[in-house]
CSV table of C-alpha atoms and ligand atoms in Angstrom, one decimal:
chain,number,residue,atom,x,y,z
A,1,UNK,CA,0.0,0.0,0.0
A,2,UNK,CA,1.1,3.7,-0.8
A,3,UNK,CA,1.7,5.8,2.2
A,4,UNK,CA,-0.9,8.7,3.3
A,5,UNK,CA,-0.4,11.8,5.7
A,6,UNK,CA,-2.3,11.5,9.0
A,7,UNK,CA,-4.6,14.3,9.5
A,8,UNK,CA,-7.2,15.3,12.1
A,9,UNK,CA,-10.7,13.3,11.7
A,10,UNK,CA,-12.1,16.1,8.4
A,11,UNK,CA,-15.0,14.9,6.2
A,12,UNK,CA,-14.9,17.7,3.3
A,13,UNK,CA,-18.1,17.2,2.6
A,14,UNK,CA,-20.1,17.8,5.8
A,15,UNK,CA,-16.9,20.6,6.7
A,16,UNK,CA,-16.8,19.9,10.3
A,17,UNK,CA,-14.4,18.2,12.6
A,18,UNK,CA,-16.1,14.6,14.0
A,19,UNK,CA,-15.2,13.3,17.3
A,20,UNK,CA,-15.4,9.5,17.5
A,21,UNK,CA,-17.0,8.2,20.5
A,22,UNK,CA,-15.4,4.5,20.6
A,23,UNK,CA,-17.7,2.2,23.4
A,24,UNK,CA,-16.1,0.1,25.9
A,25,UNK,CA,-15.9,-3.3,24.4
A,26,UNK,CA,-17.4,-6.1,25.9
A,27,UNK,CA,-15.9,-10.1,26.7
A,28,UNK,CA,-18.6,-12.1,26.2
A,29,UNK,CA,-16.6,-15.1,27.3
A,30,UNK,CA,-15.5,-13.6,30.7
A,31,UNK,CA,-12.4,-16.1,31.4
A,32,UNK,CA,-9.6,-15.2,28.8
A,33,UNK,CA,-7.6,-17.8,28.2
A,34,UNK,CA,-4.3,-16.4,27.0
A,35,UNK,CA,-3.3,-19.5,24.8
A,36,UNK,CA,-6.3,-19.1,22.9
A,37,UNK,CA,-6.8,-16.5,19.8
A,38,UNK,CA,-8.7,-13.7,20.8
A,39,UNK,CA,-11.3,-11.8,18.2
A,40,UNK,CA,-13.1,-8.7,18.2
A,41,UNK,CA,-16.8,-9.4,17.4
A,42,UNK,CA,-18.5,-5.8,16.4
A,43,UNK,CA,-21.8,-5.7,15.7
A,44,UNK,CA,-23.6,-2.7,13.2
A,45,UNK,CA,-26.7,-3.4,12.9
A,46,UNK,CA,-28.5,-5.4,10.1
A,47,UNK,CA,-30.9,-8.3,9.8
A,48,UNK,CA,-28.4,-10.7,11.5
A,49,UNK,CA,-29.0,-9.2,15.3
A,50,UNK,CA,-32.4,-9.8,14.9
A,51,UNK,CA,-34.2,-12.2,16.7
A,52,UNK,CA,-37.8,-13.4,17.3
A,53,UNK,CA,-40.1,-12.2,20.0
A,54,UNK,CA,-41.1,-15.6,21.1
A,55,UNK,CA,-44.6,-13.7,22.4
A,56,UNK,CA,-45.4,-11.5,19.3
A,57,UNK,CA,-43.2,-13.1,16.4
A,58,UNK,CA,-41.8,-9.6,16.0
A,59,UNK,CA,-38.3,-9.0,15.3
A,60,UNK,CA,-36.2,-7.3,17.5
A,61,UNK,CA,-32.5,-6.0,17.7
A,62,UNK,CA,-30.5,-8.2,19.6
A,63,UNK,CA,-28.9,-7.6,22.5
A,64,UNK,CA,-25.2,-8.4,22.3
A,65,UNK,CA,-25.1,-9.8,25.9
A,66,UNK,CA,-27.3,-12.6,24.8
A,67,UNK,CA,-25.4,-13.6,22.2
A,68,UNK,CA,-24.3,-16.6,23.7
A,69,UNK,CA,-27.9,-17.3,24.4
A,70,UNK,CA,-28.5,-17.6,20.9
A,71,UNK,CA,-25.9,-18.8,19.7
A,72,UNK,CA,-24.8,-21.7,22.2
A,73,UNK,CA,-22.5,-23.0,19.8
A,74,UNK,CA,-19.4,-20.0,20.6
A,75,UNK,CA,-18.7,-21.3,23.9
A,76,UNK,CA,-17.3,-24.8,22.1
A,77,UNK,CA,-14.9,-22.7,20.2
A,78,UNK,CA,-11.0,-22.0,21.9
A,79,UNK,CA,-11.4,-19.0,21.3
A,80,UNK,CA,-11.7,-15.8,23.3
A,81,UNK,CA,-14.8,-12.8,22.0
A,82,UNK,CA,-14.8,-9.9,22.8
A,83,UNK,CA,-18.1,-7.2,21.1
A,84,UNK,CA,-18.7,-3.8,21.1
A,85,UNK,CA,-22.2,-2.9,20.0
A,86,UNK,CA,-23.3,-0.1,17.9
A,87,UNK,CA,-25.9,2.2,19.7
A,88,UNK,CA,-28.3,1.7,18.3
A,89,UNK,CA,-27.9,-0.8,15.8
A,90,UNK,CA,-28.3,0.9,12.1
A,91,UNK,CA,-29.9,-0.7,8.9
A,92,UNK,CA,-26.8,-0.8,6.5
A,93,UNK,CA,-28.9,1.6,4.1
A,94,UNK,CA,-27.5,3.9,6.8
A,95,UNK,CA,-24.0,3.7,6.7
A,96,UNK,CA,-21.9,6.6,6.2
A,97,UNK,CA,-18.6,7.8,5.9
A,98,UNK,CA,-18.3,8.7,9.2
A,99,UNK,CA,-19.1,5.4,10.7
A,100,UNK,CA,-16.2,3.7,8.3
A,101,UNK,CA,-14.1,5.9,10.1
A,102,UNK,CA,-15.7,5.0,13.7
A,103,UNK,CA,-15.3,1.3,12.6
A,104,UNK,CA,-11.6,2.2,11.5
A,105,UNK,CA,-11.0,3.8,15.1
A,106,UNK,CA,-12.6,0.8,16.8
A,107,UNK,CA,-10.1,-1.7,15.0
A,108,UNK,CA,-7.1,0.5,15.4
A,109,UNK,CA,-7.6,1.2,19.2
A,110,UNK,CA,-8.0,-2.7,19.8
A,111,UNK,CA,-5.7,-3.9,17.6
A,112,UNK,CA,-2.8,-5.4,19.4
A,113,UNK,CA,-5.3,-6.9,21.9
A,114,UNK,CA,-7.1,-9.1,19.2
A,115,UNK,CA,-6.1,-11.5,16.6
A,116,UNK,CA,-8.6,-10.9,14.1
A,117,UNK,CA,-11.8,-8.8,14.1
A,118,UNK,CA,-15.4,-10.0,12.5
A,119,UNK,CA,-18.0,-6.7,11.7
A,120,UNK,CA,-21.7,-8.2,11.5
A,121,UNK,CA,-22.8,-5.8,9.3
A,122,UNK,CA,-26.4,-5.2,7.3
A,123,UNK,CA,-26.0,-6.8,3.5
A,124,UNK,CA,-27.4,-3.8,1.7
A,125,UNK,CA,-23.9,-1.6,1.6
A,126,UNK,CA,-21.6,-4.5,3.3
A,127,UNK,CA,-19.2,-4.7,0.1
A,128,UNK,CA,-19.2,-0.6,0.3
A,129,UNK,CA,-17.9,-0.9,3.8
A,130,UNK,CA,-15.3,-3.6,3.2
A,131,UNK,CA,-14.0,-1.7,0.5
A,132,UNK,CA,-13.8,1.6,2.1
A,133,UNK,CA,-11.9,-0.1,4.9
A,134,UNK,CA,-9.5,-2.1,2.6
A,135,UNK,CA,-8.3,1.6,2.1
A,136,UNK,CA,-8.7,3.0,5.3
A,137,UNK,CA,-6.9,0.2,7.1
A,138,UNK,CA,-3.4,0.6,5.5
A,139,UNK,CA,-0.8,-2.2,6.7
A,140,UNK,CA,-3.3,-4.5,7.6
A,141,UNK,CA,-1.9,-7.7,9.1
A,142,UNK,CA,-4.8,-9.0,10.7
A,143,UNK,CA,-8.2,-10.3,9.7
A,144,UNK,CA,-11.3,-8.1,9.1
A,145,UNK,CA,-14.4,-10.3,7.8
A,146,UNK,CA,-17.6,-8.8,7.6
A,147,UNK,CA,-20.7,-10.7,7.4
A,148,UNK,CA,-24.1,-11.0,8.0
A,149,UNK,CA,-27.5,-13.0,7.5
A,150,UNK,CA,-30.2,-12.7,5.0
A,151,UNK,CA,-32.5,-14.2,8.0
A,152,UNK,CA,-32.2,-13.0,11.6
A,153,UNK,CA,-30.2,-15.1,13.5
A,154,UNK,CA,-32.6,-15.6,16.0
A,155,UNK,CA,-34.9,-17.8,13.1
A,156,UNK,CA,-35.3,-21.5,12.6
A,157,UNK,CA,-33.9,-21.6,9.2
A,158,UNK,CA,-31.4,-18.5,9.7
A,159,UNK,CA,-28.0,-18.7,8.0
A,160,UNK,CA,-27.0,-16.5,10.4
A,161,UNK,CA,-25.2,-18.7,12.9
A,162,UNK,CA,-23.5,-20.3,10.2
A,163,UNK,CA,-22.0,-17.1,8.4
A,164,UNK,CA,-20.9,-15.6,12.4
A,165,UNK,CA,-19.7,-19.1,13.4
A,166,UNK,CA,-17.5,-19.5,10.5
A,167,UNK,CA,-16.2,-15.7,10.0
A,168,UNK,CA,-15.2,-15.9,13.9
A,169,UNK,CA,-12.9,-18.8,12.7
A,170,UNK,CA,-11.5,-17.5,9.8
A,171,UNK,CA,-10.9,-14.2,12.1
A,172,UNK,CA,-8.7,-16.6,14.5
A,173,UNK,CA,-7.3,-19.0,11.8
A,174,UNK,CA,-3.0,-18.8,11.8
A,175,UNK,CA,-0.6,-20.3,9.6
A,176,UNK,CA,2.2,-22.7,11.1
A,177,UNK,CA,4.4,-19.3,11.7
A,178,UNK,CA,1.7,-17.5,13.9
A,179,UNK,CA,0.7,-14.9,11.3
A,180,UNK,CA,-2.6,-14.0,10.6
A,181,UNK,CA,-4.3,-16.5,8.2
A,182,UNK,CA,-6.3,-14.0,6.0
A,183,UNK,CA,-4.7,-11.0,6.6
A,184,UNK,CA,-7.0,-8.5,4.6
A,185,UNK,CA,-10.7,-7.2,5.2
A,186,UNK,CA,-12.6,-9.7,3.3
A,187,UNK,CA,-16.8,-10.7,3.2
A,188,UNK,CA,-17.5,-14.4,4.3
A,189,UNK,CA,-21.2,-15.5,3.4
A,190,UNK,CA,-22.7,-18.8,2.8
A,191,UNK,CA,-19.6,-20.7,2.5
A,192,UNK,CA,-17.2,-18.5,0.3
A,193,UNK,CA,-14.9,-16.2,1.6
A,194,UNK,CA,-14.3,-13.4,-0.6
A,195,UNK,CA,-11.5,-10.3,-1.2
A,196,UNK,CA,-14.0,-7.4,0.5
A,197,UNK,CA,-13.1,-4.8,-2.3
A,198,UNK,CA,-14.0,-7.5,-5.3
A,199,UNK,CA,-17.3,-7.9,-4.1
A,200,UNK,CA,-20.8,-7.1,-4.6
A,201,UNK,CA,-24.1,-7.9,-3.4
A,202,UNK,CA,-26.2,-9.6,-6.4
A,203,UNK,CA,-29.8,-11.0,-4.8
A,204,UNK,CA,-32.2,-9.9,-2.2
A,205,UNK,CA,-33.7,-13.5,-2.1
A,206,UNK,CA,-31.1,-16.1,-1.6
A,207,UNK,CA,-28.3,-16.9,1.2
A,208,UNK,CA,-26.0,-16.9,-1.6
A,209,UNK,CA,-25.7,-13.5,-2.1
A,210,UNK,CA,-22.5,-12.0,-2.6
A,211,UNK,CA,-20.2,-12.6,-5.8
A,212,UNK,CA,-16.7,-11.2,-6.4
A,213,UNK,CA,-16.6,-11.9,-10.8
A,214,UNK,CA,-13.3,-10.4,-11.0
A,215,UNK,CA,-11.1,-12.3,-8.6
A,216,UNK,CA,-11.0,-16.0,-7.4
A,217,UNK,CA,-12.5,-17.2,-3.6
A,218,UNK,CA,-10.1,-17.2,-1.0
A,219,UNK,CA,-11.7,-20.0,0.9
A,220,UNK,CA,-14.2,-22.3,0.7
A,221,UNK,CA,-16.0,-23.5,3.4
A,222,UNK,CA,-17.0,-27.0,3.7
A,223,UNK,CA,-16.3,-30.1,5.9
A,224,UNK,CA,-12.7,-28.2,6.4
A,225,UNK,CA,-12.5,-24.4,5.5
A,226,UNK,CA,-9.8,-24.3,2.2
A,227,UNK,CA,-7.4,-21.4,2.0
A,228,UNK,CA,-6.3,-20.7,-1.3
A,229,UNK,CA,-2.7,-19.1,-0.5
A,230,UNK,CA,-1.8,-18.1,-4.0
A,231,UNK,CA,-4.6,-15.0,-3.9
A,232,UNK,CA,-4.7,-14.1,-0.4
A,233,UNK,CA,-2.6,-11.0,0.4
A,234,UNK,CA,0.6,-11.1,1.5
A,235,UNK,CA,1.1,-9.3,4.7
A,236,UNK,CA,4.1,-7.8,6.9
A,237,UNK,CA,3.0,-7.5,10.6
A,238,UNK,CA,6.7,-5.3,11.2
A,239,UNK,CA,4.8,-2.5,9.6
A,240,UNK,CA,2.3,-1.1,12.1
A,241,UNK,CA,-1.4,-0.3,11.4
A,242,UNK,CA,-1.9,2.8,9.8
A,243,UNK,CA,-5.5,4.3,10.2
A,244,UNK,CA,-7.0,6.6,7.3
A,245,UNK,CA,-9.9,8.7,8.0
A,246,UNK,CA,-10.3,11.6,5.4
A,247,UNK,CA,-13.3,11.2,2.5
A,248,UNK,CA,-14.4,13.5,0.0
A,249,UNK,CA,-18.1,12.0,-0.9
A,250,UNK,CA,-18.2,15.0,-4.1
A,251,UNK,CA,-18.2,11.5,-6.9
A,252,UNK,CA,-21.2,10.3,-8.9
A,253,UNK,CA,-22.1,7.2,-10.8
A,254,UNK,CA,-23.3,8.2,-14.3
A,255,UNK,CA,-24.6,5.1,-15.8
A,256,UNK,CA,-25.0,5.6,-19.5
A,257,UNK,CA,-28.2,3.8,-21.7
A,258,UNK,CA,-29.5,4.4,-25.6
A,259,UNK,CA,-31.0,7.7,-25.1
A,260,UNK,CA,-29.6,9.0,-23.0
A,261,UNK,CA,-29.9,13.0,-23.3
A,262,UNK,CA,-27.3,15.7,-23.3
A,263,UNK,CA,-28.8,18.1,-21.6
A,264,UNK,CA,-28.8,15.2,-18.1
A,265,UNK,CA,-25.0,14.7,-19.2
A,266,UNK,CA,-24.2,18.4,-19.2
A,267,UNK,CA,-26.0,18.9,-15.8
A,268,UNK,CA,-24.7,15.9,-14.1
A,269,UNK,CA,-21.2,17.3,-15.3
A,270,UNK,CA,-21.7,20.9,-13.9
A,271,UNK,CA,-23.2,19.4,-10.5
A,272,UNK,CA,-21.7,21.8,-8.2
A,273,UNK,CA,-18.6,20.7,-6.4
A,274,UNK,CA,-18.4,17.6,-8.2
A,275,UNK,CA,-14.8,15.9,-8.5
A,276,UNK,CA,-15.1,12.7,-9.8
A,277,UNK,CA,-17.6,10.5,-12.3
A,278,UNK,CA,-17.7,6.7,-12.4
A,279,UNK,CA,-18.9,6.6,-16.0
A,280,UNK,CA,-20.6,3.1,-16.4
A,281,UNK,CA,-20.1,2.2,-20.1
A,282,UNK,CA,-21.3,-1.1,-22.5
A,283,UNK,CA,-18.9,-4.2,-22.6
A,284,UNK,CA,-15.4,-3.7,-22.7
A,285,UNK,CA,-16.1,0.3,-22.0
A,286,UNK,CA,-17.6,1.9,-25.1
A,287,UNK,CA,-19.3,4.8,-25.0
A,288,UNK,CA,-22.1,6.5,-27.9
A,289,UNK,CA,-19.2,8.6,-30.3
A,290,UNK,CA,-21.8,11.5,-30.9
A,291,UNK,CA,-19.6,14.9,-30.6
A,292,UNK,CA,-20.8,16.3,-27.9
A,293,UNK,CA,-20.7,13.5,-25.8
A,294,UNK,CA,-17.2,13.7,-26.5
A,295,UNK,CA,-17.0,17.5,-25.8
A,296,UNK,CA,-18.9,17.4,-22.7
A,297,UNK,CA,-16.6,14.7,-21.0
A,298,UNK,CA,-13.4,16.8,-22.5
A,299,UNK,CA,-14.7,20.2,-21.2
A,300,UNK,CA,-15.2,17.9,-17.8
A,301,UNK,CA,-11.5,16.6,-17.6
A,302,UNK,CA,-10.2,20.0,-18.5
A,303,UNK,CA,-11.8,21.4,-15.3
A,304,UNK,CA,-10.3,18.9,-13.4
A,305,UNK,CA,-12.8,16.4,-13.0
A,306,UNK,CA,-11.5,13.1,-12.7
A,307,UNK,CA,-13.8,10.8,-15.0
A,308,UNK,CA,-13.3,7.0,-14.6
A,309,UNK,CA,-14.7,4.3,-17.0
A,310,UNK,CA,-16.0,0.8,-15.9
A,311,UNK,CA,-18.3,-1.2,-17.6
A,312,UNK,CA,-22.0,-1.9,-17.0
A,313,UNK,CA,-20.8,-5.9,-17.0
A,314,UNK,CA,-19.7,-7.5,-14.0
A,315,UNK,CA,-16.9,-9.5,-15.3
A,316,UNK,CA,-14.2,-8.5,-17.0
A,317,UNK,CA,-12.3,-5.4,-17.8
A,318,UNK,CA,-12.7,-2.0,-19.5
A,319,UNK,CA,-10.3,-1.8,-22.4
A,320,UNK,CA,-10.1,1.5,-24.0
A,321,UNK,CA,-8.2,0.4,-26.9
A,322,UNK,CA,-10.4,-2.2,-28.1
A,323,UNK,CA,-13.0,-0.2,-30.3
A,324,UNK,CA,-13.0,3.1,-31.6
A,325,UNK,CA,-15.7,3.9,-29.2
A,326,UNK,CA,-13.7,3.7,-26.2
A,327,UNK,CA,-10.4,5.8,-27.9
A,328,UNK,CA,-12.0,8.4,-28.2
A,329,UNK,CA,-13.1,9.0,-24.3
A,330,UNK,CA,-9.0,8.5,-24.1
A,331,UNK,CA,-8.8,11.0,-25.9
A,332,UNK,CA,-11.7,12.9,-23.8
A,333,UNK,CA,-8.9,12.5,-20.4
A,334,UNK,CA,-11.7,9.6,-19.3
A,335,UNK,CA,-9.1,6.8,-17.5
A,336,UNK,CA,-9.9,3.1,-17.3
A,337,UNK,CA,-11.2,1.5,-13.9
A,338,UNK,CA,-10.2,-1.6,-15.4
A,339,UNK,CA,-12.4,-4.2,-13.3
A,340,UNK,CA,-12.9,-2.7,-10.5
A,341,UNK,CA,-16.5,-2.7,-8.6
A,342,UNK,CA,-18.1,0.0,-8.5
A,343,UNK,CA,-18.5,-0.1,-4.9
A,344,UNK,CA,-14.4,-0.1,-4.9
A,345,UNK,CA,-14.3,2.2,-7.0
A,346,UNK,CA,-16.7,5.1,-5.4
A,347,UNK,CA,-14.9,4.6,-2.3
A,348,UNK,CA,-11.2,4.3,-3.6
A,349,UNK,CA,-11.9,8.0,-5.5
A,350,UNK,CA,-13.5,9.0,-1.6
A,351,UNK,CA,-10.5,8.2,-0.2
A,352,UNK,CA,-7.8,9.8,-2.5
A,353,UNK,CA,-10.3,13.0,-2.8
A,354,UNK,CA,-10.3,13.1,0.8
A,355,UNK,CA,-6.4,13.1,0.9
A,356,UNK,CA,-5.7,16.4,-0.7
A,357,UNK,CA,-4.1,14.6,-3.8
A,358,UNK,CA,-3.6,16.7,-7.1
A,359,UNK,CA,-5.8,15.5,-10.3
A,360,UNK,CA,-2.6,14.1,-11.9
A,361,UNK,CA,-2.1,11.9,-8.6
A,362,UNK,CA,-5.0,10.5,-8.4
A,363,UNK,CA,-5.4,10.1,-12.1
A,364,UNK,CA,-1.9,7.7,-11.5
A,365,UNK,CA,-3.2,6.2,-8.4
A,366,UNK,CA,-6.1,5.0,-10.0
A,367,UNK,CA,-3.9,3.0,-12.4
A,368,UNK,CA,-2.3,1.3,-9.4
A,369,UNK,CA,-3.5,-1.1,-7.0
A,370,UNK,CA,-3.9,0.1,-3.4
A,371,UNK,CA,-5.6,-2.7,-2.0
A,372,UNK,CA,-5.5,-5.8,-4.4
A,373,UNK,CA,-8.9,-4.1,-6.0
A,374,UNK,CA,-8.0,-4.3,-9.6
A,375,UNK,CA,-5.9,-6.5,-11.2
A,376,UNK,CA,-3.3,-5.3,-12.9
A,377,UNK,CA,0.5,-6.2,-13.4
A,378,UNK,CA,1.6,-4.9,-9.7
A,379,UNK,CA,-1.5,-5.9,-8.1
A,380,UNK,CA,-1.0,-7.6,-4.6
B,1,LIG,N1,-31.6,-3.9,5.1
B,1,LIG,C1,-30.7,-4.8,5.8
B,1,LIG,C2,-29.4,-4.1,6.0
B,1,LIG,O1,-28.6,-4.0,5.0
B,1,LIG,C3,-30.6,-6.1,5.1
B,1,LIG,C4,-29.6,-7.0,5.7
B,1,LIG,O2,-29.2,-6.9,6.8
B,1,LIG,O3,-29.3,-8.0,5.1
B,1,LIG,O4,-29.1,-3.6,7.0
């Protein structure tokens, strides 16, 4: 990962200073054993800490001291847990900036005390929040697995217990030298462990609902849970954690269809304040050649907009070269997001916004892998 100046806890766009109150965690397990691995369990919010009102069949947050209640299966594991609680628990359609940064606080503060942390997080904006904190959590040597439940954990038939039981392991797992297993912020659900900033949410129905197209599993959970060394991230635990907080949210997604006007492109473009456009082009990132299409995005780069191109398809890559469709936003100053999501994208430009680069660093930053979320020849 590059290197970042620290700077006092500044969201551009809201233009006030943040104080992060950080909770006192909580062991759930109250005898620490100090032979066993010790994780960080912190809960969000989200369908998973639900559980049934056995009286009215309503569901209700969970509280985080019952945990072992409901999930009786924990206390088998050697294993110490430890939770902090958010208060009050949010529906992921809520997160925010600002509570990336209060996770990034949370992890840094405990962070020589636990050998692996696990974020039950709503599934809605979960692969937002693992990539933002792929960036944020620079010299990570340590796991960081989000997951969560598309039925409350507190149901029959929830998958739930499965996903938490099974991301608490991963979070402790070490190789034969004592490093971390899986050291990288990553999304476990329904039996596939998956690079956090590859990874998108794809259905609202099934337990199966996360897909990374663009890079291979890490793990694969079945009888035995299968690492697959060759594309988890190397790590160097001599290099201590370095916490990022600064965003700048001023980006948009323009998605582009037949039709689509000029008079939408020209006001979308002249949005005040705006910095940066994730232009979502057709198949291997073409884009309608009409002149002032062209003209609009050139007039846009000129200003200093930074204008990225990825493609409406899930797998594979933009590659401006191809067609003649796609040379010509080269020509525009448009620059490839080559196959990155667009959740890793939105919060990659965030982050380098937020950091006071110039256009001309960014623009180069984009074409380099920070976090292992594009592949490309120096990708980790
Ligand atoms: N709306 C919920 C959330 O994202 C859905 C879920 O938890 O899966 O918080």
């Amino acid at each position: 990962m590059k290197s970042y100046s620290k700077k006092p806890f500044i969201f551009l766009s809201y233009k006030q200073r943040i104080t992060i109150f950080v909770p006192r965690k909580a062991l759930l397990f109250p005898m620490k054993n100090p032979n066993h691995p010790s994780v960080l369990l912190i809960y969000t919010g989200g369908t998973i800490g639900m559980v049934e009102n056995q009286e009215t069949g309503a569901l209700e947050a969970f509280k985080f001291d019952q945990l072992i209640e409901n999930v009786p299966e924990l206390k088998r594991f050697h294993c110490s847990i430890s939770s902090y609680q958010f208060n009050p628990p949010i529906d992921s359609s809520d997160m925010e900036p600002s509570l990336w940064s209060k996770l990034v606080k949370i992890i840094h503060q405990n962070y020589d005390d636990f050998d692996g942390f696990v974020i039950l997080h709503g599934t809605d904006t979960m692969a937002y929040t693992a990539s933002a904190l792929s960036f944020m959590l620079e010299n990570l040597s340590k796991p960081v697995i989000l997951t969560g439940s598309q039925l409350p954990i507190g149901m029959l038939r929830t998958d739930g217990k499965e996903n938490l039981i099974t991301s608490i392991e991963i979070a402790a797992a070490k190789r034969a030298d004592g490093t971390a297993m899986v050291p990288e912020v990553c999304i476990f659900f329904e039996n596939h462990l998956l690079r956090g900033n590859r990874t998108t949410k794809i259905n609202a129905e099934n337990f199966n609902a996360f897909r990374s197209y663009n890079y291979p599993l890490l793990a694969t959970a079945g009888i035995h849970i299968k690492y697959d060394a060759n594309y988890i991230r190397k790590a160097n635990p001599d290099q201590p954690l370095k916490p990022h907080f600064l965003y700048d949210t001023n980006v948009i997604v323009l998605t582009l269809f037949p039709g689509i006007q000029e008079n939408v492109i020209r006001n979308v473009l002249h949005t005040p304040g705006l910095r940066a456009v994730i232009l979502k082009t057709y198949g291997s990132g073409n884009a309608p050649q009409r002149p002032w299409f062209i003209k609009l995005l050139k007039e846009a780069t000129e200003r200093g907009i930074v204008i990225v191109n990825i493609s409406q398809c899930p797998t594979g890559m933009v590659e401006m070269r191809r067609y003649e469709t796609g040379v010509h936003l080269l020509d525009a100053g448009v620059i490839s997001g080559y196959d990155s999501t667009v959740e890793a994208l939105i919060t990659k430009l965030m982050f380098l916004l937020g950091h006071g680069k110039s256009v001309e660093e960014i623009r180069q930053m984009l074409n380099e892998s920070i976090a292992g979320e594009i592949t490309i020849e120096q990708s980790i």
